[in-house]
Amino acid sequence: MNLNSFKISSIKTKVTLSTLAIFIIGIWCLSYYVSIKLQHDMTRQIGEQQLSSTALLANQINNDLLERQTTLEKLAEKIGETGINNQAQIQSFLEDRFIIRRDYNAGAYVTNFEGLTIASVPDSIPRIGINFRDRSHIAATLDKGKSTISQIVSGKVLNSPVFSIAVPIHDRQGKVVGALAGVINLKQHNFLDKISRSRYGMSGYYLLEDQKTRLIITSTDKSRTLQLQSPPGKNWLVDRHLQGYEESGISNNAYGVEVLASAKRIPLANWVIISALPTSEAFAPIKEMQSRIVLSATVMTLILGSLVWLLLWRELSPVFSTIKKLAVLAQSKDHHALLPESSHGEIGDLIKAFNHLLNVSNERESALAESEFRWKFAIEGSGDGLWDWDIVTNKVFFSESWKQMLGYADNDISNKLSEWERLVHPDDLNDALQAVQKHLEGKTPVYISEHRLLCKDGNYKWILDRGVVVSRDDQGKPLRAIGTHTDITERKLMEEIIRQQALYDTLTKLPNRRLLVDRLTQAMSVSKRSGKHGALLFLDLDNFKPLNDTHGHEAGDLLLIEVANRLKHCVRETDTVARIGGDEFVVVLAQLDMDVKASKLEAEMLAEKIRAELAKPYVLKLKNEHNTGLLVEHHCTASIGLTLFIDEQSSVNDVLKNADDAMYQAKNAGRNQVRLYSQRNNKPDNVTV
């Protein structure tokens, strides 16, 4: 290389340097534009997705509040029909409503128009005689006649943070005569716990706040519960959210962490739910992509600079011709044709060496293509679908059979990992992602997951998904993984059928004897730990066989199904109703009371309720020879044996036998009776019918 030939005034030098400068400026401008545009688009897209998921949770909470308010309004309507002055009857009415205990962990109370409490449940919270008219929501309900949800306050009796839903009680003339309020204690388990159990991403969180008081009602981070949100003017995005703006934006949270936050109102209670995800997590793919863009631009600048300076001292035409040929070959999927060897010297040697490399590459590609073809043919021939995940770019190749298994056409599914996450059933997604993460971290030899995937027709299929990491870098970071998925829907259906047949009665869908023994064992174990009595009712129908003899087994089956339905409507959700054979049924009542007399009274009242319900006439619709409905009215009663159990009971069989003995005493006493088994003298006691 003759350095004397390098002159700044040379046209070749000027053109070369000018071209290099323009190219470098273009690369960096393009890199900067792509980086900014990518961040803007990703911010908008992630914000929309986050706002959508927040809206779903807000809608759930609003529906939960509406359901509880509607329940109270129905109960208030019945109390209004009873009369606000009948305190004893109202108290009994509240105590019989299991739905109050289910929806309101701190019970409920009824006030007259002056705000004085006249009835309350449970008895453990003494509210009767306390005046609640100084509570704004009670006053608003009484004065305006509208249902109201209170702010978070300290309970007068509980001395804990609570909120209430109050509804008006109208008399028969439509005049407001009182209020019914259900109370939820935030320090105890309640329906808002779904927020504390929910996480957003790896480090995101949810906040439920009162718009007026700026109080955090509950949060994913339980330590922030009942704290005040930042004061007005300190955080512009928090202020906008609490003013009712449903939008996404970026700001710093109370810990100084920059987050992407989205908010949705819960209109029924004037609350707002906020989801927040640290931007370090939300925009991690963007940061990685931006780093790659900068790195790529830098590498390209260095390469181009080196090539241009080299071209100053070489004949450029053969090199440009070679580069053009290489560009064509790079885009070709066929075997690469050899370059023409028209040049001499170093460029000619370079072309010969490259032609040799092409020959070697063509041979290797042919062998690789043949091997890959045999592998894919073997796998897809078995009916499985294939996937190939480039972990670095987060792109996934899904084979045609993979898509067809779910009913999708080739262009219905993109090559993004998020597409697979969208198809996984929400209840299965967390377990599937954990299985993937464990394998990527090297904690499992292979990735295996059974989950449901969404088909094009809207149904879900059970899939056995298997895969393995096939490439890692020098630090052990996974680069590529491949795997298969197999349709196991039929196997899952068979497993469910087998489970149902093993544990449930095929006619009434009630637990059978096997599942009953398990439930009763659990109930006795819980009773022993808690000290609360349980009870078991053994029922046998009194007038069942004549129905079968007269109208056939179809009528008998219809009667058994109706009996099962009536029993389920008589008991609590925590109780168990089972059919153990023929016309025999068993009811298990758990967690009654520590006092034996109170437990006995509660069990007897329920047994009497069941006896009366089963004694009502049955109207059975049978098919006749013309395949039309034939209505048959049948009267059937039940004989019921009742026994209490706690830790002195030696076994499940003892409990069943005692209740069975009491049932036969009811039969012998004339049927349609309830008999209580006495553990003192091993014989049934009479129960008033």
XYZ file of C-alpha atoms in Angstrom:
689
model
C 0.000 0.000 0.000
C 1.553 3.306 -1.151
C 0.746 5.986 1.377
C 1.838 8.706 -1.045
C -1.148 7.855 -3.219
C -3.533 8.929 -0.392
C -4.521 12.545 -1.103
C -7.370 14.478 0.463
C -7.967 16.241 -2.834
C -8.433 12.922 -4.638
C -11.916 12.446 -6.059
C -11.834 8.801 -4.942
C -11.002 9.854 -1.384
C -13.653 12.581 -1.267
C -16.384 10.356 -2.686
C -15.447 7.526 -0.363
C -15.325 9.678 2.773
C -18.558 11.516 1.859
C -20.370 8.236 1.224
C -19.108 6.810 4.513
C -20.213 9.914 6.450
C -23.712 9.903 4.895
C -24.111 6.196 5.546
C -23.008 6.476 9.171
C -25.354 9.423 9.815
C -28.224 7.512 8.200
C -27.601 4.410 10.302
C -27.544 6.349 13.577
C -30.573 8.466 12.676
C -32.502 5.356 11.715
C -31.416 3.612 14.922
C -32.534 6.581 17.021
C -35.898 6.829 15.238
C -36.567 3.098 15.523
C -35.663 3.153 19.230
C -37.952 6.113 20.040
C -40.801 4.781 17.891
C -40.511 1.328 19.456
C -40.677 2.734 22.984
C -43.680 4.914 22.144
C -45.599 2.060 20.532
C -44.781 -0.384 23.307
C -45.805 2.143 25.984
C -49.174 2.619 24.305
C -49.720 -1.108 23.730
C -48.686 -2.195 27.221
C -50.796 0.616 28.732
C -53.869 -0.545 26.797
C -53.336 -4.155 27.851
C -52.799 -3.148 31.480
C -55.904 -0.927 31.444
C -57.925 -3.825 30.020
C -56.806 -6.268 32.736
C -57.494 -3.613 35.402
C -60.998 -3.107 33.998
C -61.702 -6.832 34.348
C -60.751 -6.809 38.035
C -62.712 -3.588 38.638
C -65.778 -5.129 37.008
C -65.483 -8.216 39.219
C -65.367 -6.115 42.401
C -68.259 -3.908 41.229
C -70.325 -7.034 40.468
C -69.465 -8.476 43.906
C -70.684 -5.251 45.566
C -73.823 -5.178 43.407
C -74.598 -8.801 44.232
C -74.305 -8.132 47.956
C -76.376 -4.948 47.698
C -79.086 -6.794 45.730
C -79.136 -9.557 48.352
C -79.663 -6.992 51.139
C -82.418 -5.249 49.158
C -84.306 -8.554 48.816
C -83.914 -9.247 52.538
C -85.044 -5.675 53.346
C -88.156 -6.186 51.235
C -89.097 -9.257 53.295
C -88.404 -7.421 56.570
C -90.665 -4.575 55.384
C -93.457 -7.058 54.809
C -92.950 -8.421 58.346
C -93.126 -4.988 59.976
C -90.326 -2.998 61.547
C -91.866 -3.257 65.047
C -91.715 -7.064 65.178
C -88.184 -7.200 66.596
C -88.197 -10.849 67.621
C -89.339 -12.009 64.208
C -86.751 -9.793 62.460
C -83.998 -11.161 64.728
C -85.040 -14.728 63.915
C -85.188 -13.863 60.224
C -81.598 -12.564 60.277
C -80.316 -15.589 62.165
C -81.831 -17.960 59.585
C -80.185 -16.231 56.635
C -76.999 -18.212 55.874
C -76.301 -15.815 53.011
C -75.530 -13.036 55.511
C -72.745 -15.114 57.064
C -71.412 -15.909 53.602
C -71.341 -12.330 52.246
C -70.693 -10.269 55.394
C -67.936 -11.494 57.699
C -68.975 -8.964 60.392
C -72.682 -9.766 60.164
C -75.620 -7.401 59.643
C -78.041 -5.277 61.667
C -81.448 -3.587 61.315
C -82.244 -0.087 62.570
C -85.530 1.762 62.872
C -86.010 5.181 61.289
C -84.326 6.868 64.259
C -81.175 4.790 63.567
C -81.536 2.617 66.702
C -80.461 -1.013 66.189
C -83.353 -3.424 66.827
C -81.844 -6.673 65.473
C -78.302 -7.884 64.765
C -76.296 -10.954 63.826
C -74.142 -12.598 64.958
C -74.790 -12.592 68.699
C -71.026 -12.224 69.289
C -71.191 -8.603 68.053
C -73.531 -6.721 70.469
C -75.042 -3.963 68.321
C -78.671 -3.987 69.573
C -79.530 -0.687 71.233
C -76.736 1.279 69.542
C -77.757 4.273 67.419
C -76.074 4.434 63.995
C -77.782 7.555 62.644
C -74.557 9.473 63.122
C -73.057 7.285 60.389
C -73.427 9.204 57.119
C -74.368 6.159 55.048
C -77.134 5.127 57.504
C -78.485 8.685 57.612
C -78.412 8.919 53.799
C -80.210 5.579 53.448
C -82.928 6.563 55.945
C -83.420 10.123 54.651
C -83.083 9.537 50.901
C -84.381 5.960 50.703
C -81.421 4.810 48.594
C -78.885 2.030 49.021
C -75.517 3.382 50.182
C -71.971 2.040 50.562
C -70.045 3.625 53.422
C -66.500 4.875 53.544
C -63.895 2.937 55.528
C -64.487 3.690 59.230
C -63.673 2.175 62.592
C -66.569 -0.008 63.733
C -68.446 1.165 66.813
C -68.407 -2.338 68.294
C -65.587 -4.117 66.464
C -63.022 -1.288 66.738
C -61.662 -2.496 63.382
C -61.683 -0.921 59.911
C -65.003 -1.796 58.288
C -67.302 -0.686 55.523
C -71.018 -1.279 55.235
C -73.666 -1.630 52.567
C -76.959 -0.153 53.776
C -80.353 -0.505 52.086
C -83.695 1.083 53.061
C -86.594 -0.870 54.536
C -90.015 0.244 53.244
C -93.341 -0.559 54.815
C -96.300 -1.717 52.760
C -97.121 1.907 51.849
C -93.592 2.466 50.486
C -92.450 4.665 53.383
C -88.903 4.268 54.673
C -89.150 2.830 58.199
C -85.641 1.555 58.779
C -82.383 0.328 57.285
C -80.625 -3.024 56.857
C -76.817 -2.877 56.844
C -74.274 -5.608 56.064
C -70.804 -5.101 57.530
C -67.453 -6.284 56.139
C -64.411 -6.330 58.442
C -61.283 -5.587 56.387
C -59.030 -7.303 58.938
C -60.779 -10.612 58.309
C -61.078 -12.739 55.189
C -63.443 -11.079 52.684
C -64.178 -10.910 48.957
C -61.638 -8.096 48.457
C -58.825 -10.561 49.244
C -58.763 -11.405 45.535
C -56.759 -8.171 45.149
C -54.140 -9.146 47.735
C -53.823 -12.551 46.046
C -53.405 -10.994 42.599
C -50.086 -10.016 41.170
C -49.367 -8.128 37.993
C -46.286 -9.392 36.208
C -43.250 -10.321 38.308
C -43.077 -7.135 40.430
C -46.335 -5.296 39.706
C -49.183 -4.785 42.158
C -52.795 -3.642 42.596
C -54.213 -0.926 44.871
C -57.883 -0.425 45.798
C -58.455 3.166 46.956
C -61.288 5.360 48.159
C -61.561 8.332 45.766
C -62.791 10.731 48.452
C -60.582 9.859 51.429
C -57.501 8.691 49.384
C -57.363 5.702 51.748
C -55.848 2.452 50.423
C -58.575 -0.111 51.147
C -56.488 -3.154 50.234
C -53.428 -3.928 48.164
C -51.259 -6.691 46.764
C -48.728 -5.470 49.329
C -50.708 -6.029 52.556
C -48.416 -3.633 54.452
C -49.951 -0.707 52.531
C -53.533 -1.608 53.465
C -55.398 1.258 55.207
C -52.580 3.719 54.545
C -53.228 7.115 52.974
C -52.241 7.563 49.350
C -49.861 10.438 48.553
C -51.346 13.879 49.394
C -52.900 16.005 46.615
C -50.362 17.695 44.351
C -47.512 15.317 45.078
C -48.175 12.841 42.259
C -50.024 14.148 39.192
C -51.026 10.691 37.959
C -52.455 9.613 41.333
C -54.448 12.882 41.457
C -55.909 12.247 37.988
C -56.800 8.653 38.830
C -58.562 9.676 42.054
C -60.392 12.408 40.134
C -61.953 9.657 37.985
C -59.718 9.638 34.891
C -59.476 6.070 33.607
C -56.111 6.085 31.841
C -52.544 4.801 31.894
C -49.438 6.844 32.563
C -45.904 6.808 33.950
C -44.936 8.305 37.315
C -43.008 7.487 40.500
C -44.838 5.539 43.212
C -44.608 6.095 46.959
C -41.267 4.225 47.060
C -39.720 6.362 44.325
C -39.936 3.567 41.716
C -40.970 4.588 38.217
C -44.100 2.614 37.280
C -46.612 2.345 34.484
C -49.951 2.786 36.280
C -53.513 2.264 35.025
C -56.779 3.024 36.828
C -60.421 1.971 36.563
C -63.329 3.222 38.680
C -65.680 1.008 40.652
C -68.771 3.208 40.248
C -70.982 1.523 42.832
C -68.674 2.463 45.724
C -66.738 5.449 44.313
C -63.565 3.406 44.590
C -60.755 3.166 42.073
C -58.484 0.191 41.422
C -54.975 0.955 40.242
C -52.545 -1.513 38.685
C -48.878 -0.586 38.570
C -45.925 -2.275 36.892
C -42.333 -1.003 37.269
C -41.102 0.317 33.946
C -37.933 -1.701 34.453
C -40.091 -4.803 33.970
C -42.669 -3.371 31.577
C -40.075 -2.046 29.150
C -37.385 -4.682 29.666
C -37.824 -6.025 26.106
C -37.596 -2.451 24.775
C -34.377 -1.742 26.683
C -32.897 -4.971 25.400
C -33.949 -4.175 21.847
C -32.573 -0.628 22.114
C -29.262 -2.000 23.351
C -29.174 -4.373 20.428
C -29.940 -1.545 18.003
C -27.080 0.557 19.405
C -24.732 -2.426 19.328
C -25.748 -3.303 15.779
C -25.283 0.294 14.630
C -21.849 0.428 16.242
C -20.726 -2.846 14.695
C -22.055 -1.834 11.302
C -20.246 1.517 11.538
C -16.934 -0.161 12.316
C -17.354 -2.748 9.574
C -18.320 -0.192 6.962
C -15.531 2.125 7.975
C -12.977 -0.665 7.648
C -14.336 -1.760 4.263
C -14.414 1.757 2.826
C -10.819 2.513 3.878
C -9.737 -0.819 2.415
C -11.439 0.016 -0.866
C -9.271 3.159 -1.163
C -6.298 0.930 -1.966
C -7.980 -1.720 -4.048
C -9.763 -1.929 -7.265
C -13.311 -1.491 -6.185
C -15.194 -2.997 -9.065
C -14.467 -6.707 -8.350
C -15.248 -6.193 -4.688
C -18.605 -4.529 -5.379
C -19.422 -7.317 -7.817
C -18.604 -9.901 -5.178
C -20.689 -8.128 -2.510
C -23.652 -7.942 -4.885
C -23.374 -11.648 -5.563
C -23.159 -12.413 -1.847
C -26.291 -10.346 -1.173
C -28.216 -12.394 -3.716
C -26.913 -15.648 -2.255
C -27.868 -14.592 1.279
C -31.521 -14.230 0.240
C -31.614 -17.490 -1.678
C -33.050 -20.609 -0.055
C -31.481 -22.875 -2.707
C -27.915 -24.144 -2.856
C -25.487 -21.292 -3.340
C -23.940 -21.074 -6.815
C -20.186 -20.531 -7.015
C -18.847 -17.046 -7.705
C -17.180 -16.403 -11.093
C -13.376 -16.462 -10.749
C -12.639 -13.600 -13.114
C -10.260 -11.657 -10.868
C -6.616 -12.317 -10.076
C -4.396 -11.569 -7.144
C -5.762 -11.305 -3.617
C -9.383 -10.777 -4.686
C -9.148 -13.830 -6.930
C -7.754 -15.875 -4.027
C -10.574 -14.581 -1.833
C -13.191 -15.675 -4.375
C -11.604 -19.147 -4.680
C -11.552 -19.549 -0.885
C -15.166 -18.400 -0.646
C -16.190 -20.845 -3.387
C -14.573 -23.622 -1.358
C -16.500 -22.453 1.712
C -19.729 -22.475 -0.336
C -19.116 -26.077 -1.346
C -18.638 -27.097 2.286
C -21.698 -25.059 3.366
C -23.890 -26.577 0.627
C -22.918 -30.089 1.691
C -23.650 -29.347 5.358
C -26.978 -27.667 4.575
C -28.049 -30.670 2.512
C -27.201 -33.047 5.364
C -28.910 -30.779 7.921
C -32.032 -30.375 5.773
C -32.294 -34.133 5.280
C -31.860 -34.769 9.017
C -34.425 -32.073 9.934
C -36.874 -33.477 7.386
C -36.634 -36.976 8.887
C -37.079 -35.576 12.412
C -40.134 -33.479 11.535
C -41.638 -36.317 9.496
C -41.266 -38.712 12.413
C -42.780 -36.288 14.954
C -45.616 -34.924 12.812
C -46.391 -38.396 11.538
C -47.300 -39.300 15.108
C -49.907 -36.499 15.158
C -47.937 -34.208 17.494
C -47.331 -30.533 16.815
C -43.869 -28.953 16.770
C -42.584 -25.669 18.160
C -39.175 -24.009 17.983
C -38.510 -21.081 20.330
C -35.751 -18.530 19.703
C -35.379 -17.351 23.302
C -33.160 -14.402 22.380
C -35.733 -12.815 20.022
C -38.724 -14.396 21.852
C -40.112 -15.651 18.559
C -41.643 -19.103 18.207
C -42.127 -21.251 15.127
C -45.350 -23.289 15.315
C -45.669 -26.162 12.849
C -48.702 -26.595 10.622
C -49.902 -29.615 12.615
C -49.540 -27.557 15.837
C -51.989 -25.000 14.468
C -54.327 -27.526 12.822
C -54.683 -29.389 16.115
C -56.411 -26.264 17.486
C -58.351 -25.524 14.281
C -56.255 -22.534 13.162
C -55.041 -21.728 9.671
C -51.355 -20.967 9.158
C -51.830 -17.175 9.147
C -54.120 -17.172 12.225
C -51.195 -17.553 14.645
C -48.275 -15.130 14.879
C -44.733 -16.174 15.819
C -44.718 -14.341 19.160
C -44.509 -16.075 22.543
C -47.313 -13.796 23.742
C -49.587 -15.551 21.228
C -49.069 -18.849 23.056
C -49.664 -17.135 26.417
C -52.928 -15.721 25.038
C -54.136 -19.197 24.082
C -53.339 -20.861 27.435
C -56.335 -21.059 29.785
C -55.992 -18.327 32.488
C -56.271 -20.922 35.265
C -53.358 -22.921 33.776
C -51.068 -20.096 32.626
C -49.212 -19.545 35.903
C -48.323 -23.240 36.332
C -47.250 -23.515 32.683
C -44.992 -20.449 32.921
C -43.475 -21.754 36.153
C -42.686 -25.066 34.445
C -41.004 -23.160 31.582
C -39.012 -20.983 33.999
C -37.796 -23.948 36.055
C -36.501 -25.668 32.939
C -34.828 -22.498 31.628
C -33.067 -22.169 34.999
C -31.855 -25.767 34.720
C -33.941 -27.051 37.646
C -35.665 -29.722 35.524
C -34.158 -31.909 32.757
C -37.109 -31.281 30.435
C -40.091 -28.953 30.302
C -43.411 -30.778 30.767
C -46.807 -29.142 31.268
C -50.408 -30.244 30.950
C -52.667 -27.271 30.217
C -55.621 -26.150 28.135
C -55.251 -24.206 24.871
C -57.955 -22.092 23.219
C -59.206 -23.478 19.900
C -60.486 -21.357 17.059
C -64.083 -22.448 17.771
C -63.859 -21.036 21.320
C -63.462 -24.377 23.103
C -60.376 -25.563 24.985
C -58.267 -28.670 24.382
C -56.051 -30.360 26.939
C -52.458 -30.416 25.693
C -49.375 -32.298 26.893
C -46.573 -29.817 26.154
C -42.969 -31.086 26.242
C -39.706 -29.407 25.337
C -36.004 -29.064 26.024
C -33.374 -26.329 25.750
C -31.001 -27.326 22.916
C -28.643 -24.346 23.000
C -27.070 -22.204 25.740
C -24.333 -19.547 25.668
C -21.032 -19.688 27.568
C -22.724 -18.374 30.748
C -25.441 -21.033 30.575
C -28.126 -18.636 29.384
C -30.694 -20.510 27.231
C -30.772 -19.499 23.572
C -33.109 -21.967 21.861
C -35.664 -24.597 22.854
C -37.691 -27.071 20.801
C -40.595 -29.304 21.707
C -43.897 -30.946 20.854
C -47.463 -30.798 22.035
C -49.932 -33.659 22.074
C -53.736 -33.577 22.293
C -54.714 -35.368 25.542
C -58.297 -34.071 25.715
C -59.814 -37.543 25.400
C -57.596 -38.878 28.162
C -58.575 -35.992 30.448
C -62.268 -36.554 29.732
C -61.910 -40.239 30.582
C -60.101 -39.388 33.818
C -62.921 -37.016 34.793
C -65.565 -39.612 33.912
C -63.747 -42.222 35.995
C -63.469 -39.775 38.896
C -67.156 -38.903 38.713
C -68.158 -42.565 38.559
C -65.916 -43.404 41.497
C -67.133 -40.627 43.806
C -70.614 -39.550 42.670
C -74.001 -41.180 42.228
C -74.739 -41.356 38.497
C -78.468 -40.602 38.903
C -78.599 -37.693 41.386
C -74.997 -36.431 40.941
C -74.696 -36.474 44.736
C -71.609 -37.887 46.517
C -71.809 -41.670 46.866
C -70.917 -43.738 49.938
C -67.191 -43.627 49.168
C -67.057 -39.827 48.998
C -69.449 -39.569 51.963
C -67.046 -41.552 54.164
C -64.232 -39.191 53.159
C -66.329 -36.054 53.850
C -67.569 -37.447 57.181
C -64.004 -38.341 58.205
C -62.911 -34.777 57.467
C -65.889 -33.328 59.349
C -65.123 -35.465 62.412
C -61.462 -34.421 62.296
C -62.410 -30.721 62.102
C -64.945 -31.199 64.904
C -62.296 -32.748 67.126
C -59.877 -29.843 66.558
C -62.434 -27.039 66.895
C -64.536 -28.496 69.700
C -67.699 -27.831 67.718
C -70.279 -30.574 67.327
C -71.349 -32.019 64.028
C -74.455 -33.968 63.106
C -75.436 -36.717 60.673
C -78.968 -37.275 59.330
C -79.895 -40.690 57.890
C -83.009 -40.501 55.652
C -85.081 -43.275 54.151
C -88.137 -42.596 51.955
C -91.386 -44.046 53.333
C -93.476 -44.443 50.212
C -90.984 -45.183 47.455
C -91.600 -48.801 46.420
C -95.306 -48.311 45.504
C -94.268 -45.613 43.018
C -91.880 -47.996 41.264
C -94.448 -50.784 41.252
C -97.159 -48.529 39.793
C -95.314 -46.327 37.327
C -91.975 -48.057 36.787
C -88.360 -47.182 37.514
C -88.514 -43.991 35.438
C -90.885 -42.479 37.977
C -88.708 -43.688 40.830
C -85.633 -42.097 39.264
C -87.446 -38.770 38.824
C -88.545 -38.854 42.469
C -84.982 -39.549 43.682
C -83.650 -36.643 41.596
C -86.279 -34.284 43.039
C -85.508 -35.466 46.601
C -81.820 -34.754 45.989
C -82.631 -31.231 44.756
C -84.832 -30.488 47.783
C -82.146 -31.710 50.174
C -79.495 -29.501 48.567
C -81.741 -26.451 48.919
C -82.286 -27.153 52.623
C -78.650 -27.225 53.753
C -75.657 -24.901 53.791
C -72.968 -24.906 51.116
C -70.508 -26.331 53.671
C -72.767 -29.329 54.397
C -72.740 -32.619 52.482
C -75.728 -34.393 50.955
C -75.093 -37.960 49.718
C -77.056 -40.875 48.304
C -75.740 -44.176 49.630
C -78.094 -46.535 47.812
C -81.709 -47.103 46.831
C -83.886 -44.507 48.550
C -81.414 -43.802 51.380
C -79.768 -40.402 51.762
C -77.322 -38.954 54.285
C -76.761 -35.316 55.311
C -73.567 -34.278 57.178
C -73.769 -31.014 59.159
C -70.355 -29.699 60.208
C -69.261 -27.033 62.706
C -72.562 -26.500 64.563
C -71.729 -25.237 68.058
C -69.518 -26.038 71.041
C -72.585 -26.370 73.232
C -74.297 -29.740 72.804
C -77.769 -28.342 73.481
C -77.393 -25.576 70.905
C -76.001 -28.060 68.373
C -78.826 -30.475 69.064
C -81.435 -27.730 68.626
C -79.917 -26.515 65.335
C -79.676 -30.061 63.946
C -83.259 -30.871 65.002
C -84.574 -27.687 63.367
C -82.853 -28.550 60.101
C -84.042 -32.173 60.245
C -87.600 -30.957 60.767
C -87.200 -28.523 57.872
C -86.035 -31.387 55.635
C -88.856 -33.662 56.794
C -91.445 -31.000 55.998
C -89.879 -30.218 52.621
C -89.776 -33.882 51.566
C -93.384 -34.381 52.656
C -94.650 -31.889 50.073
C -96.370 -33.453 47.025
C -94.235 -34.456 44.030
C -95.385 -33.822 40.461
C -93.474 -36.143 38.119
C -93.533 -35.770 34.351
C -93.368 -39.214 32.712
C -93.200 -40.140 29.044
C -96.148 -42.142 27.701
C -96.421 -44.267 24.568
C -96.916 -41.131 22.448
C -93.695 -39.644 23.862
C -95.616 -36.785 25.475
C -95.543 -35.680 29.101
C -97.697 -37.556 31.623
C -98.006 -35.787 34.966
C -98.144 -38.012 38.038
C -98.669 -36.622 41.554
C -97.087 -38.680 44.314
C -96.981 -38.218 48.083
C -93.857 -39.430 49.791
C -92.438 -38.784 53.261
C -89.137 -39.595 54.915
C -88.072 -41.163 58.185
C -85.010 -39.405 59.577
C -82.459 -40.590 62.102
C -80.208 -37.956 63.697
C -77.000 -38.272 65.705
C -74.444 -35.747 66.957
C -70.707 -36.414 66.802
C -67.543 -34.985 68.298
C -64.250 -36.440 69.518
C -65.797 -39.178 71.684
C -67.100 -40.912 68.569
C -64.812 -43.864 67.819
C -65.289 -44.250 64.051
C -67.237 -43.237 60.959
C -69.096 -46.554 61.048
C -70.291 -45.807 64.599
C -71.795 -42.489 63.489
C -73.533 -44.074 60.487
C -74.832 -46.970 62.579
C -76.216 -44.683 65.291
C -78.064 -42.543 62.735
C -79.321 -45.695 60.991
C -80.646 -47.059 64.284
C -82.412 -43.751 64.969
C -83.926 -43.840 61.467
C -85.396 -47.291 62.069
C -86.862 -46.004 65.325
C -88.557 -43.276 63.272
C -89.878 -45.974 60.916
C -91.220 -48.025 63.806
C -92.835 -44.939 65.348
C -95.115 -44.545 62.337
C -92.796 -43.008 59.698
C -92.574 -39.362 58.671
C -90.731 -38.867 61.963
C -87.399 -37.498 63.208
C -85.553 -39.398 65.935
C -82.380 -38.304 67.733
C -79.903 -40.965 68.805
C -78.890 -40.593 72.442
C -75.275 -41.494 73.232
C -76.075 -41.863 76.930
C -78.391 -44.841 76.668
C -77.747 -45.998 73.092
C -81.319 -45.489 71.992
C -83.091 -42.732 70.062
C -84.797 -39.814 71.783
C -88.073 -38.417 70.542
C -87.987 -35.271 68.464
C -91.083 -33.126 68.158
C -92.547 -33.372 64.641
